[in-house]
Amino acid sequence: MGHSSGVWGRGPSADYEKLAERYRPAFRLIQAGAVERELNRKLLHEEIYSLKEKRFGALRIPVEEGGFGASIPELFELLIELSEADSNVTQALRIHFGFVERVLRLPDGDRKRRWLRRIADGAIVGNALTETGGAPVGRYETKLASQGERLRVSGTKFYSTGTLYADWIVVGAESEDGDIVTALIPSTASGVEIADDWEGFGQTLTGSGTTIFRETPVDPGEVYARDTYPKYAAAFAQLVHLSTLAGIARAAASDVSKAIAERRRTYSHAAAGRSSEDPQVLQVAGRVHSHAYAAGAIVLKAAEAVQRACDAQDAEDAAFADRSSVEAEIEAAQAQTVVARLVLEAASALFDALGASATIRSKALDRYWRNARTIASHNPLIYKERIVGDYAVNGTRPAFAWQTGIGATVHTDPTTGDGDARLGPPSSSQGFTPNSNSKES
């Protein structure tokens, strides 16, 4: 894509190019309209639909079930390519791919077959997990309650990323028994109101606004307990963010190379008559490309750990499965602390090569830093660094679940890494919903 695709390395498998070529024409069209959408706040309905037609959301569904059987590293490399085209699109699909992993880990039965078929047919799943109300950490103000013979959900969610474009919504709620559950609800169900009111300065087109449920009916067969999340779910969700960041860096690298090659004006004190021959300017371009390369390489290395954790879920050796999950979580955290900084530096450094004219709004080059800063603000880096350090120094297990809320202390069971935000003693039976801590993460 762009003037220079860079040297990003070969795909993660021998079959990757064949898989990627199916989607690259759609990626190119998405990229072509990225600046216009950014400047005019044009939502992603057409772009999401173009991927839906190609059943992009079925990448991880097995071939025998109508999908493409992509590995986790193959998926994340494709998400990097998509993010190079427009990082908004990848983030809008983030919860979808997380839910697909959940479906893949369900026990065989009607529920699993039903969802495999829906996803293979193109259904897209959005998100209504995080709240901004007064619930304690690990709890929800949104309630799932019986009303006659029916279940209904009521509550308000924010950071509902992707829901504007989705066929189904994953809704986090508290049941009448006090359990934390998720319900799958059609986006067209009665009592659902979806607002495009996300006001963040980055990732503006992801539909990360408010979703309100007013006594919305819920099929009892579409209510899921927390233990249906795979143990590697949090690491997987984090790597979607990191893939998005790596794609932003690639796009910034491509744009800075193109702009330097085309630039005619220079400075009286420059090191050459043209920017394309100026060794200092070329050094900046090289730095941006190198940061983009490193970011992508780190993401794919961490993706290998998540794939191992996924594969280990079926292992008879429980200790091996557990160790694989711990390693995936730590590798994802290590990757996060480095990738975010690499990409933010790359998105800022490009202006050193291009000067003040690069700040013209119509070029929208500022979107790379704004988008990267917004994504990097999820799941705060300071906590991930502490978690990595505590594991390295003390062997402390990472938590496998994260969430925000008010006024509760989160206890983590050192034997499981599961969190319990209820006031009182730790409980290994109370893990809370992964990936709901800040924004939709």
XYZ file of C-alpha atoms in Angstrom:
441
model
C 0.000 0.000 0.000
C 1.074 3.596 -0.523
C 4.351 4.747 -2.068
C 6.423 2.120 -0.311
C 5.154 -0.961 1.384
C 8.365 -1.225 3.355
C 10.164 -4.446 4.106
C 7.964 -5.957 6.783
C 9.108 -9.551 6.467
C 7.336 -12.583 5.111
C 3.915 -13.608 6.349
C 3.610 -15.940 9.325
C 2.916 -19.031 7.194
C 3.461 -20.472 3.737
C -0.234 -19.982 2.948
C -0.446 -16.405 4.193
C -0.096 -14.648 0.836
C -2.947 -16.634 -0.676
C -5.158 -15.780 2.281
C -4.167 -12.116 2.271
C -4.763 -11.636 -1.473
C -8.439 -12.396 -0.894
C -8.739 -9.211 1.175
C -6.112 -6.811 -0.163
C -8.384 -5.318 -2.864
C -10.879 -4.418 -0.122
C -8.041 -3.074 2.040
C -6.894 -0.828 -0.823
C -10.388 0.608 -1.263
C -10.667 1.177 2.476
C -7.330 2.984 2.471
C -8.280 5.166 -0.495
C -11.124 6.775 1.447
C -9.447 6.981 4.856
C -8.543 10.680 4.798
C -11.963 11.757 3.491
C -13.708 9.739 6.189
C -11.436 11.219 8.838
C -12.041 14.804 7.749
C -15.798 14.430 7.294
C -16.620 11.924 10.043
C -18.021 9.478 7.534
C -18.890 6.279 9.329
C -17.629 2.861 8.250
C -20.832 1.177 7.092
C -19.611 0.623 3.518
C -16.162 -0.496 4.602
C -17.438 -2.984 7.168
C -19.958 -4.284 4.637
C -17.219 -4.840 2.048
C -15.348 -7.051 4.524
C -18.550 -8.760 5.594
C -19.237 -9.715 1.960
C -15.835 -11.390 1.863
C -16.580 -13.056 5.230
C -13.553 -11.460 6.862
C -15.113 -12.146 10.244
C -14.952 -15.888 9.564
C -11.162 -16.011 9.277
C -10.728 -18.137 12.387
C -13.699 -20.430 11.722
C -12.489 -23.887 10.618
C -12.653 -24.628 6.897
C -14.966 -27.580 7.504
C -17.384 -25.173 9.224
C -17.413 -22.712 6.335
C -14.567 -20.425 7.423
C -10.940 -20.000 6.400
C -9.113 -21.748 9.238
C -6.615 -18.932 9.814
C -4.140 -19.322 12.651
C -3.877 -16.626 15.306
C -0.617 -15.223 13.832
C -2.221 -15.149 10.364
C -5.207 -13.274 11.773
C -3.043 -10.679 13.474
C -0.891 -10.103 10.399
C -4.081 -9.500 8.412
C -5.266 -7.087 11.093
C -1.977 -5.207 10.790
C -2.584 -4.886 7.034
C -6.163 -3.749 7.621
C -4.991 -1.209 10.211
C -2.492 0.175 7.711
C -5.522 0.914 5.538
C -7.667 2.364 8.356
C -7.164 1.588 12.023
C -10.777 2.497 12.793
C -12.002 -0.564 10.920
C -9.829 -2.974 12.879
C -10.889 -1.571 16.215
C -14.542 -1.710 15.205
C -14.100 -5.463 14.643
C -12.072 -6.142 17.778
C -14.815 -7.569 19.962
C -16.067 -9.649 17.039
C -12.806 -11.556 16.818
C -12.672 -11.936 20.588
C -16.135 -13.462 20.554
C -15.120 -15.827 17.750
C -12.383 -17.220 20.018
C -15.010 -17.767 22.684
C -17.211 -19.661 20.230
C -14.303 -21.833 19.137
C -13.743 -22.894 22.752
C -17.407 -23.734 23.492
C -18.267 -27.406 24.094
C -19.665 -29.167 21.051
C -23.415 -28.733 20.847
C -26.237 -26.697 19.353
C -24.985 -23.387 20.712
C -21.540 -23.770 19.193
C -22.880 -25.016 15.841
C -25.380 -22.148 15.725
C -22.684 -19.535 16.164
C -20.182 -21.177 13.849
C -22.810 -21.046 11.129
C -23.792 -17.430 11.856
C -20.200 -16.233 11.743
C -19.376 -18.302 8.662
C -22.379 -16.684 6.973
C -20.976 -13.223 7.723
C -22.567 -12.108 11.000
C -20.607 -9.390 12.840
C -20.650 -9.055 16.627
C -20.298 -5.737 18.459
C -19.766 -4.785 22.055
C -21.692 -3.355 24.989
C -19.573 -4.268 27.989
C -18.057 -1.234 29.680
C -20.058 1.201 31.782
C -19.252 4.665 33.117
C -21.693 4.508 36.038
C -21.144 3.820 39.710
C -20.832 0.035 39.787
C -17.862 -1.389 41.737
C -14.961 -2.894 39.851
C -16.074 -6.205 38.406
C -19.819 -5.490 38.644
C -22.433 -4.060 36.278
C -25.346 -1.693 36.758
C -26.930 -3.325 33.707
C -29.334 -6.040 34.903
C -30.630 -9.230 33.332
C -33.960 -10.132 34.932
C -36.924 -12.427 34.453
C -40.158 -10.862 33.331
C -42.796 -13.525 33.188
C -41.367 -16.312 31.063
C -38.944 -13.991 29.322
C -35.535 -12.575 30.146
C -34.952 -8.888 29.624
C -31.884 -6.675 29.950
C -31.860 -3.007 30.926
C -28.927 -0.658 31.297
C -26.630 1.870 29.655
C -23.235 1.089 28.161
C -20.493 3.320 26.872
C -17.455 2.617 24.645
C -19.677 0.304 22.583
C -17.067 -0.122 19.892
C -18.296 -1.651 16.654
C -21.917 -1.903 17.680
C -23.071 0.633 15.070
C -21.910 -1.837 12.409
C -22.864 -5.110 14.085
C -25.597 -7.694 13.638
C -25.294 -8.904 17.235
C -24.210 -7.250 20.483
C -22.292 -8.832 23.378
C -23.878 -7.310 26.493
C -22.336 -7.579 29.957
C -24.898 -7.734 32.763
C -25.558 -8.886 36.300
C -28.112 -11.667 36.697
C -30.764 -11.918 39.399
C -28.461 -14.323 41.233
C -25.677 -11.755 41.262
C -23.588 -13.544 38.627
C -21.820 -11.644 35.882
C -22.972 -12.926 32.501
C -22.933 -11.864 28.887
C -25.930 -12.023 26.594
C -25.967 -11.991 22.795
C -28.699 -9.721 21.488
C -29.593 -8.821 17.880
C -28.695 -5.181 17.246
C -32.209 -4.695 15.843
C -33.963 -6.039 18.962
C -36.648 -3.939 20.602
C -35.449 -1.520 23.244
C -31.952 -1.126 21.757
C -30.715 2.409 21.116
C -27.232 2.909 19.634
C -25.731 6.413 19.591
C -22.672 7.672 17.726
C -21.572 9.989 20.529
C -17.915 9.002 20.970
C -16.012 12.268 21.534
C -12.445 11.020 21.810
C -9.795 12.807 19.729
C -8.734 9.538 18.102
C -10.335 6.446 16.553
C -13.322 8.684 15.891
C -15.131 6.368 13.476
C -15.221 3.191 15.564
C -18.751 3.788 16.826
C -17.481 3.755 20.410
C -20.503 5.506 21.847
C -23.476 4.809 24.050
C -25.815 1.828 23.783
C -28.991 1.780 25.841
C -31.111 -1.306 26.552
C -34.673 -0.767 27.729
C -36.244 -4.085 28.747
C -34.699 -5.680 25.674
C -35.717 -9.337 25.270
C -32.976 -11.940 25.646
C -33.039 -15.528 24.410
C -32.094 -17.717 27.426
C -29.998 -19.823 25.042
C -27.841 -16.779 24.334
C -26.743 -16.117 27.924
C -23.133 -17.074 28.687
C -21.338 -17.554 31.986
C -17.932 -16.005 32.562
C -16.181 -19.349 32.448
C -16.882 -19.578 28.707
C -14.058 -17.107 28.095
C -10.857 -18.899 27.100
C -7.932 -18.290 29.415
C -6.018 -16.522 26.650
C -8.884 -14.100 25.938
C -7.254 -11.070 27.551
C -3.942 -11.566 25.749
C -5.827 -12.051 22.471
C -7.811 -8.856 22.974
C -4.662 -6.911 23.776
C -2.991 -8.139 20.604
C -5.841 -6.747 18.502
C -4.906 -3.339 19.898
C -1.237 -3.979 19.215
C -1.958 -5.119 15.650
C -3.879 -1.891 15.164
C -0.909 0.109 16.444
C 1.528 -1.768 14.201
C -0.668 -1.013 11.186
C -0.757 2.681 12.100
C 3.036 2.706 12.141
C 3.200 1.071 8.706
C 0.802 3.660 7.307
C 2.843 6.491 8.821
C 6.027 5.000 7.354
C 4.464 4.757 3.906
C 3.147 8.328 4.037
C 6.421 9.854 5.190
C 8.344 8.072 2.418
C 5.894 9.257 -0.223
C 5.918 12.820 1.063
C 9.727 12.988 1.182
C 9.997 11.623 -2.363
C 7.558 14.265 -3.669
C 8.803 17.239 -1.648
C 10.439 20.052 -3.668
C 10.837 22.835 -1.114
C 13.722 22.750 1.326
C 15.530 24.884 3.893
C 18.535 27.164 3.482
C 20.275 25.180 6.189
C 19.303 21.712 4.899
C 21.932 19.097 4.129
C 20.866 18.733 0.477
C 18.886 20.498 -2.239
C 16.011 18.026 -2.011
C 14.564 16.158 0.924
C 14.894 12.868 -0.924
C 18.671 13.399 -0.952
C 19.012 14.897 2.522
C 20.725 12.339 4.810
C 19.095 13.763 7.929
C 15.624 13.559 6.451
C 16.325 10.056 5.158
C 17.442 9.128 8.662
C 14.038 10.117 10.019
C 12.299 8.052 7.325
C 14.484 5.110 8.238
C 13.665 5.494 11.907
C 9.915 5.539 11.239
C 10.166 2.452 9.025
C 12.310 0.656 11.569
C 9.869 1.382 14.370
C 7.038 0.063 12.194
C 9.020 -3.081 11.402
C 9.854 -3.714 15.037
C 6.257 -3.153 16.132
C 4.936 -5.701 13.640
C 7.627 -8.248 14.497
C 6.868 -7.971 18.215
C 3.136 -8.412 17.621
C 3.672 -11.581 15.601
C 6.061 -12.978 18.202
C 3.453 -12.456 20.920
C 0.807 -13.935 18.602
C 2.798 -17.179 18.565
C 2.463 -17.314 22.362
C -1.302 -16.790 22.135
C -1.514 -19.554 19.533
C 0.370 -21.891 21.875
C -2.003 -21.017 24.711
C -4.967 -21.690 22.433
C -3.563 -25.054 21.350
C -2.772 -26.001 24.939
C -6.387 -25.628 26.070
C -7.028 -29.172 24.890
C -3.878 -30.619 26.438
C -4.236 -33.382 29.008
C -1.421 -31.795 30.998
C -3.236 -29.067 32.971
C 0.038 -27.586 34.216
C 1.267 -27.186 30.640
C -1.991 -25.498 29.609
C -1.792 -23.142 32.568
C 1.853 -22.273 31.924
C 1.056 -21.526 28.279
C -1.706 -19.132 29.331
C 0.570 -17.343 31.792
C 3.282 -16.997 29.160
C 0.810 -15.588 26.624
C -0.416 -12.984 29.087
C 3.119 -11.924 30.021
C 4.293 -11.828 26.401
C 1.293 -9.689 25.438
C 2.018 -7.313 28.325
C 5.704 -7.077 27.398
C 4.759 -6.402 23.789
C 2.276 -3.720 24.792
C 4.777 -1.695 26.785
C 7.187 -1.525 23.835
C 4.906 -1.441 20.778
C 2.870 1.498 22.054
C 5.971 3.631 22.541
C 7.495 2.640 19.201
C 4.351 3.614 17.326
C 3.797 6.878 19.198
C 7.378 7.914 18.464
C 7.024 6.963 14.803
C 3.765 8.897 14.454
C 5.402 11.976 15.950
C 8.785 11.706 14.225
C 7.349 11.894 10.722
C 6.775 15.625 11.255
C 10.532 16.092 11.808
C 11.032 15.021 8.209
C 8.215 17.020 6.642
C 8.076 20.363 8.437
C 5.152 22.643 9.179
C 3.347 21.968 5.914
C 2.710 18.424 7.162
C 0.368 19.848 9.785
C -2.145 21.049 7.177
C -5.467 19.578 8.209
C -6.368 18.270 4.749
C -3.417 15.847 4.891
C -4.746 14.351 8.139
C -1.272 13.134 9.121
C -2.106 13.986 12.714
C -4.548 11.085 12.770
C -1.718 8.606 13.188
C -0.581 10.045 16.516
C -4.148 10.729 17.705
C -5.279 7.221 16.868
C -2.187 5.613 18.352
C -2.440 7.678 21.535
C -6.097 6.721 21.934
C -5.429 2.997 21.517
C -2.352 3.112 23.750
C -4.472 4.653 26.513
C -6.420 1.418 26.971
C -5.178 -1.005 29.618
C -2.662 1.475 31.070
C 0.987 0.805 30.294
C 2.107 1.571 33.840
C 0.134 -1.402 35.176
C 1.419 -3.741 32.494
C 5.003 -2.805 33.262
C 4.387 -3.497 36.947
C 2.782 -6.856 36.147
C 5.733 -7.879 33.994
C 8.200 -6.751 36.642
C 6.330 -8.534 39.434
C 6.324 -11.732 37.405
C 10.016 -11.420 36.519
C 11.145 -10.628 40.061
C 8.656 -12.488 42.247
C 7.021 -15.020 39.957
C 3.623 -13.395 40.597
C 0.969 -14.683 38.228
C -0.710 -12.103 36.001
C -4.434 -11.503 36.232
C -6.426 -12.923 33.327
C -9.292 -10.467 33.684
C -9.430 -6.673 33.809
C -12.223 -4.196 34.429
C -12.843 -0.715 35.782
C -15.361 0.508 38.332
C -15.828 2.414 41.565
C -14.517 1.879 45.072
C -13.683 -1.832 45.206
C -10.402 -3.599 45.698
C -9.702 -6.268 43.113
C -8.421 -9.468 44.664
C -6.465 -11.809 42.439
C -6.204 -15.484 43.243
C -2.481 -16.296 42.930
C -3.242 -19.860 41.867
C -5.525 -18.925 38.980
C -4.937 -15.281 38.107
C -8.706 -14.759 38.261
C -10.015 -11.559 39.795
C -12.870 -10.957 42.195
C -13.918 -7.364 42.640
C -16.447 -8.052 45.398
C -15.468 -6.743 48.793
C -14.289 -9.672 50.820
C -11.848 -12.539 50.510
C -10.452 -13.634 47.155
C -12.411 -16.276 45.309
C -11.010 -18.343 42.446
C -14.546 -18.969 41.204
C -15.210 -15.306 40.493
C -13.295 -14.240 37.402
C -14.872 -11.219 35.755
C -15.439 -10.383 32.137
C -12.160 -10.014 30.272
C -11.406 -7.031 28.085
C -13.784 -4.542 29.719
C -11.382 -2.254 31.492
C -11.074 0.949 29.554
C -13.052 1.767 26.480
C -14.106 -1.635 25.066
C -10.832 -3.314 25.918
